[in-house]
PDB file of C-alpha atoms in Angstrom:
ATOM      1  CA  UNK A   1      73.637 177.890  28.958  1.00  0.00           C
ATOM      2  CA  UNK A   2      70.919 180.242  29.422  1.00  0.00           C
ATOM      3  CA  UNK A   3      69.607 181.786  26.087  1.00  0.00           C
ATOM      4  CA  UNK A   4      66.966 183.999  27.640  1.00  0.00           C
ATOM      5  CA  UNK A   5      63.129 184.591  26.940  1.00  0.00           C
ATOM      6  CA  UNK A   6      62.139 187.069  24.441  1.00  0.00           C
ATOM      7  CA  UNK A   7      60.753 190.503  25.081  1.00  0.00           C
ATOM      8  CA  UNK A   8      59.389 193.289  23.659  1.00  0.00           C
ATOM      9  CA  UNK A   9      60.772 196.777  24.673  1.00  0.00           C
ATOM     10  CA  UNK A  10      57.173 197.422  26.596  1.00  0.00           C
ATOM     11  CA  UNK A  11      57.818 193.947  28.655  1.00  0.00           C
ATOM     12  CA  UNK A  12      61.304 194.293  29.316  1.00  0.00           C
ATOM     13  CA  UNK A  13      60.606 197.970  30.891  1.00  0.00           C
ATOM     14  CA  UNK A  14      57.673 196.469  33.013  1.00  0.00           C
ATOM     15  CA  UNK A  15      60.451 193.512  34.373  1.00  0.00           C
ATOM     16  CA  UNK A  16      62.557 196.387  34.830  1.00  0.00           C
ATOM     17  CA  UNK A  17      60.266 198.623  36.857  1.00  0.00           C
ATOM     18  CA  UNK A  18      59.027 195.703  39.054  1.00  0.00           C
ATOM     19  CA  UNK A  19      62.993 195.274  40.337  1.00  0.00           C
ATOM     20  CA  UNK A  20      63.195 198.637  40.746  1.00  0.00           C
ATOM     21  CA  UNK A  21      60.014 198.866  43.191  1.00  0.00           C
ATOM     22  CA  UNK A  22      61.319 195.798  45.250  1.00  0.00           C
ATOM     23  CA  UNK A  23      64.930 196.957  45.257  1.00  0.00           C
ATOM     24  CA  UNK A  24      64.271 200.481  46.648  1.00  0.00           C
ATOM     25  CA  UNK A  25      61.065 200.154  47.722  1.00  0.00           C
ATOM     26  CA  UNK A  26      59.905 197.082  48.786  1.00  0.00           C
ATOM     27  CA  UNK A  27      62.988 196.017  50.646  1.00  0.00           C
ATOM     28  CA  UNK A  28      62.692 199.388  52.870  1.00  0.00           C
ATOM     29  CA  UNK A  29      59.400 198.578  53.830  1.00  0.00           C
ATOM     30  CA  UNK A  30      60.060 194.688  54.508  1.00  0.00           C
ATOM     31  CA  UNK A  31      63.057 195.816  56.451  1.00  0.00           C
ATOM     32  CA  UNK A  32      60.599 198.419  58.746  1.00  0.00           C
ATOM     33  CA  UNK A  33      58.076 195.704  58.787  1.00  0.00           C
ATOM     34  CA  UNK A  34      60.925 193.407  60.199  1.00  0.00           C
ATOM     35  CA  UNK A  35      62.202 196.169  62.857  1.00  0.00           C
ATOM     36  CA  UNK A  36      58.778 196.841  63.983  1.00  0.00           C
ATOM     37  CA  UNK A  37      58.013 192.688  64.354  1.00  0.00           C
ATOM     38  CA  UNK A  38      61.045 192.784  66.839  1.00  0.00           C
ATOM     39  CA  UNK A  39      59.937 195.173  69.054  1.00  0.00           C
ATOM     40  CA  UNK A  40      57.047 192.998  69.960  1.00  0.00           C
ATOM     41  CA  UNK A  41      59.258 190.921  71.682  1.00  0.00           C
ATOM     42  CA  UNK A  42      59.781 186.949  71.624  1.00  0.00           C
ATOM     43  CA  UNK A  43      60.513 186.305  67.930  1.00  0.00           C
ATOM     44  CA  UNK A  44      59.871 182.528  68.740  1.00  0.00           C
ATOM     45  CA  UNK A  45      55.729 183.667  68.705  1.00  0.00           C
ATOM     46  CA  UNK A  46      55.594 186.149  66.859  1.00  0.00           C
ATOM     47  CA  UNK A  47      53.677 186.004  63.742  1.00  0.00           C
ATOM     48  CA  UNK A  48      54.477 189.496  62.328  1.00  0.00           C
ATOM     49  CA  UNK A  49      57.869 188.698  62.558  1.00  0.00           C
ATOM     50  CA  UNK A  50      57.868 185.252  60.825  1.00  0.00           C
ATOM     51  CA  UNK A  51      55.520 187.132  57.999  1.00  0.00           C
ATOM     52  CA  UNK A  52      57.760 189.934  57.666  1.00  0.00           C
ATOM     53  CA  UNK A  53      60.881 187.177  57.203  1.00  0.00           C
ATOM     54  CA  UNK A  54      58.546 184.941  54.343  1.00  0.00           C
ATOM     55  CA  UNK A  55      57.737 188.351  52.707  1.00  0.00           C
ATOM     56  CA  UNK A  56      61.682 189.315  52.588  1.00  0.00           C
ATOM     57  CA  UNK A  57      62.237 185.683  51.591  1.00  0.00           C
ATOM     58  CA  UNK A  58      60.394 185.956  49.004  1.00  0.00           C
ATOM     59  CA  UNK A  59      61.491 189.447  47.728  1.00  0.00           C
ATOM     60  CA  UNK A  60      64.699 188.444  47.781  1.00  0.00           C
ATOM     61  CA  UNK A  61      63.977 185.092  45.815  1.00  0.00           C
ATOM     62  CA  UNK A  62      61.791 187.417  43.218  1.00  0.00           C
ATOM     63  CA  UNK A  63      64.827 190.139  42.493  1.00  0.00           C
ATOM     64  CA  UNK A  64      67.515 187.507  41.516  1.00  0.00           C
ATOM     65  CA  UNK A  65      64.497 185.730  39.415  1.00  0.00           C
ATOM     66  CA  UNK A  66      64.072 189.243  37.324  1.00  0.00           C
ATOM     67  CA  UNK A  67      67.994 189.786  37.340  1.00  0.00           C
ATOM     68  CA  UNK A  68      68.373 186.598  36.018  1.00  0.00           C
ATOM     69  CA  UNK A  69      66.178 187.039  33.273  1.00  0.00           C
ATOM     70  CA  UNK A  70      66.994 190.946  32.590  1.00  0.00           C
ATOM     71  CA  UNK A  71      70.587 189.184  31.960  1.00  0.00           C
ATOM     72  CA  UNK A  72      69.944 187.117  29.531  1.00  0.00           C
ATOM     73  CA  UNK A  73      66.700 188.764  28.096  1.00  0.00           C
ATOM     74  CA  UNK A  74      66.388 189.072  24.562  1.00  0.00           C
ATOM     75  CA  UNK A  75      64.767 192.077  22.557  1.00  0.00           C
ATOM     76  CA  UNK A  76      62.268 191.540  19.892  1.00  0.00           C
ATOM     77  CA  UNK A  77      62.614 193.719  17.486  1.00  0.00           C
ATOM     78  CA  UNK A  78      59.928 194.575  14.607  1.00  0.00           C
ATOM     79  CA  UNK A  79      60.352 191.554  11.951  1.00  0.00           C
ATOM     80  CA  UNK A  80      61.452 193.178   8.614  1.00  0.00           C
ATOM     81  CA  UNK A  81      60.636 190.041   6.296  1.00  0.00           C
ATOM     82  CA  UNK A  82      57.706 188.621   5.139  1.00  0.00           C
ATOM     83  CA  UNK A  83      58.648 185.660   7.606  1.00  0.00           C
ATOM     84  CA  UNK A  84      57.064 184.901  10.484  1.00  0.00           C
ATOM     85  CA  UNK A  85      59.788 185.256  13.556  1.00  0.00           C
ATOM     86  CA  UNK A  86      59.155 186.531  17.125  1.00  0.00           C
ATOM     87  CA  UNK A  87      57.239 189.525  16.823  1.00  0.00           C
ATOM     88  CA  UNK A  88      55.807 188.940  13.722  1.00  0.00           C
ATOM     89  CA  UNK A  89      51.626 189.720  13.831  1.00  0.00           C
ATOM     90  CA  UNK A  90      50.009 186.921  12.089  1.00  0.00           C
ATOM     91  CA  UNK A  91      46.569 186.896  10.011  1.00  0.00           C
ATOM     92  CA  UNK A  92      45.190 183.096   9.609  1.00  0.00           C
ATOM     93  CA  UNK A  93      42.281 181.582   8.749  1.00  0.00           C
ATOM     94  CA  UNK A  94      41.259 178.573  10.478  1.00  0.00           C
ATOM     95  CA  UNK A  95      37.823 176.302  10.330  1.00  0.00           C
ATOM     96  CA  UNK A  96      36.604 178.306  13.274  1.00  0.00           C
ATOM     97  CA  UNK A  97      37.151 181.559  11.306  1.00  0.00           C
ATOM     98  CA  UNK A  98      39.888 184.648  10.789  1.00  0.00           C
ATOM     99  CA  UNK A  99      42.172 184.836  13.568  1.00  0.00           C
ATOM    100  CA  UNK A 100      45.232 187.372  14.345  1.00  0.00           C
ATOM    101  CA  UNK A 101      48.028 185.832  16.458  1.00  0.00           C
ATOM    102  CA  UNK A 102      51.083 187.895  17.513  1.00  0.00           C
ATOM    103  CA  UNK A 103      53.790 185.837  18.687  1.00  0.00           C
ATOM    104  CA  UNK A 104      55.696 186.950  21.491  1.00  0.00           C
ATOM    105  CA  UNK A 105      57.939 185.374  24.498  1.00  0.00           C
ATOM    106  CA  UNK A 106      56.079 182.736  26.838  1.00  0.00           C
ATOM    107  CA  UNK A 107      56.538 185.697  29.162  1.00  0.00           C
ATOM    108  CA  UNK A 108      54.187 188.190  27.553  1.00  0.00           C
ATOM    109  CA  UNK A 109      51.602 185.509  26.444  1.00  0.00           C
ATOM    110  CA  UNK A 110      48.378 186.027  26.816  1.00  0.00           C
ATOM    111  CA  UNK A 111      46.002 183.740  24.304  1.00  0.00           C
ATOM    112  CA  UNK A 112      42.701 185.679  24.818  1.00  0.00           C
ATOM    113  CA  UNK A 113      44.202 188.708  24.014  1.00  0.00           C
ATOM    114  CA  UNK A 114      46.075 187.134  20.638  1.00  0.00           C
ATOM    115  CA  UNK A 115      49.509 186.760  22.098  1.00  0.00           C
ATOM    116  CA  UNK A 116      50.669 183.534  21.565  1.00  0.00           C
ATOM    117  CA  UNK A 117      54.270 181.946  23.192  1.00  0.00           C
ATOM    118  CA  UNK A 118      56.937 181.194  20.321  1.00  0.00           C
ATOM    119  CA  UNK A 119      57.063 177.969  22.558  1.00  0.00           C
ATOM    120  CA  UNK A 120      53.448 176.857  22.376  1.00  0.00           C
ATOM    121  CA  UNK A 121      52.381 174.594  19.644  1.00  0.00           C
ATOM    122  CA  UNK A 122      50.756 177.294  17.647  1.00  0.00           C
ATOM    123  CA  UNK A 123      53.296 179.893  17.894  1.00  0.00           C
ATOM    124  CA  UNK A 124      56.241 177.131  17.083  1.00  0.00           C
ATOM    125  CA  UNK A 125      54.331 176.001  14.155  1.00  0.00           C
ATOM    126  CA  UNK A 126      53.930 179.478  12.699  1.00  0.00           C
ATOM    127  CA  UNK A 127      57.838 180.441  12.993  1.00  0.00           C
ATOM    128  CA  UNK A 128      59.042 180.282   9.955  1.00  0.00           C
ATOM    129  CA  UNK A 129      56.324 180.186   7.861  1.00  0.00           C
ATOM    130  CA  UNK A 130      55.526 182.821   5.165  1.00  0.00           C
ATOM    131  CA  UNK A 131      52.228 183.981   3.670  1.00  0.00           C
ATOM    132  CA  UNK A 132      49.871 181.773   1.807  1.00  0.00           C
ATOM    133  CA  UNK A 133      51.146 178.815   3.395  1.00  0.00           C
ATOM    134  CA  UNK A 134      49.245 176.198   5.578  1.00  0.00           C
ATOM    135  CA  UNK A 135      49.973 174.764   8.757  1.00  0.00           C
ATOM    136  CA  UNK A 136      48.428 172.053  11.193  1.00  0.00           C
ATOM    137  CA  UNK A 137      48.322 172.206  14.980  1.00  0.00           C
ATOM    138  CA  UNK A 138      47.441 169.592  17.098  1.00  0.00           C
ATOM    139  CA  UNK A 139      45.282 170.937  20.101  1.00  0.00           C
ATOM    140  CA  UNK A 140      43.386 168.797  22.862  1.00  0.00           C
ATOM    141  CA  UNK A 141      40.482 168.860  20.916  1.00  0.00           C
ATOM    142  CA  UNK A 142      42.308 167.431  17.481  1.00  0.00           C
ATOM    143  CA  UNK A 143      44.263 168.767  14.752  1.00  0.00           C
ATOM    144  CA  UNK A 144      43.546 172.623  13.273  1.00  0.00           C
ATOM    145  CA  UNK A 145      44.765 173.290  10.102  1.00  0.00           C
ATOM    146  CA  UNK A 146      45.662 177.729   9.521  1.00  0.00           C
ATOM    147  CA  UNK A 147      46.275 179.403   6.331  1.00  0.00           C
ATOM    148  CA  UNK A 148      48.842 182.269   6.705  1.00  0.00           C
ATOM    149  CA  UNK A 149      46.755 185.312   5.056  1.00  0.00           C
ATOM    150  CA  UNK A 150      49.176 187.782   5.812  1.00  0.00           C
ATOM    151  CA  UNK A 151      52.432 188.221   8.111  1.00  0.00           C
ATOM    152  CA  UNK A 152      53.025 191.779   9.493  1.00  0.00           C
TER     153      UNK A 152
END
């Protein structure tokens, strides 16, 4: 069974708007692309044609991807505890200094910009966790050890 990635409202409306544009807009202009290949002629050479087809192909392969996961999507709402849950924003101190983590779906990662996964070490070792307590992460280059400063 499927239990879905997490989302915020902002992510789940970008998903949304990318079907959207290949659905009714995308498609049209694979399906011109496609028309226009044709009237080259022999579809056996033609390399507009074949294009066209891997584009659609791929389209295709790319809407029931986002319809999949707009199905079984799950909303992240604002964490009302002091505990630290998807969506929580996270203020730790580490060896290499203060750090603010907000933990999101792997979808909506990004690490540079403070987004961590709730499925990377990090953000899995965080869940649950509360203020003032202390956690330890491995990474490649060892084990980190975080104090929780604050959970928002």
């Amino acid at each position: 069974m499927n239990q879905g990635q997490y989302f915020s409202p902002e992510g789940l409306e970008k998903l949304k708007k990318e079907l959207e544009e290949r659905k009714y807009v995308l498609r049209k202009e694979i399906a011109t692309k496609i028309v226009e290949a044709k009237d080259l002629g022999d579809l056996a050479e033609n390399a507009e044609f074949t294009e066209a087809k891997e584009m659609q192909a791929f389209n295709e392969g790319r809407i029931e991807e986002l319809d999949s996961i707009l199905k079984h999507a799950q909303l992240i709402f604002k964490p009302s505890g002091g505990i630290v849950e998807v969506g929580s924003t996270v203020k730790a101190k580490s060896p290499m200094g203060e750090h603010t983590f907000t933990i999101v779906g792997a979808s909506e990662s990004n690490p540079v910009q403070g987004f961590i996964s709730n499925e990377s070490p990090l953000g899995q070792a965080f869940i649950g966790q509360i203020k003032g307590n202390e956690i330890e992460v491995r990474t490649p280059k060892g084990f980190v050890k975080y104090k929780i400063l604050e959970v928002l």
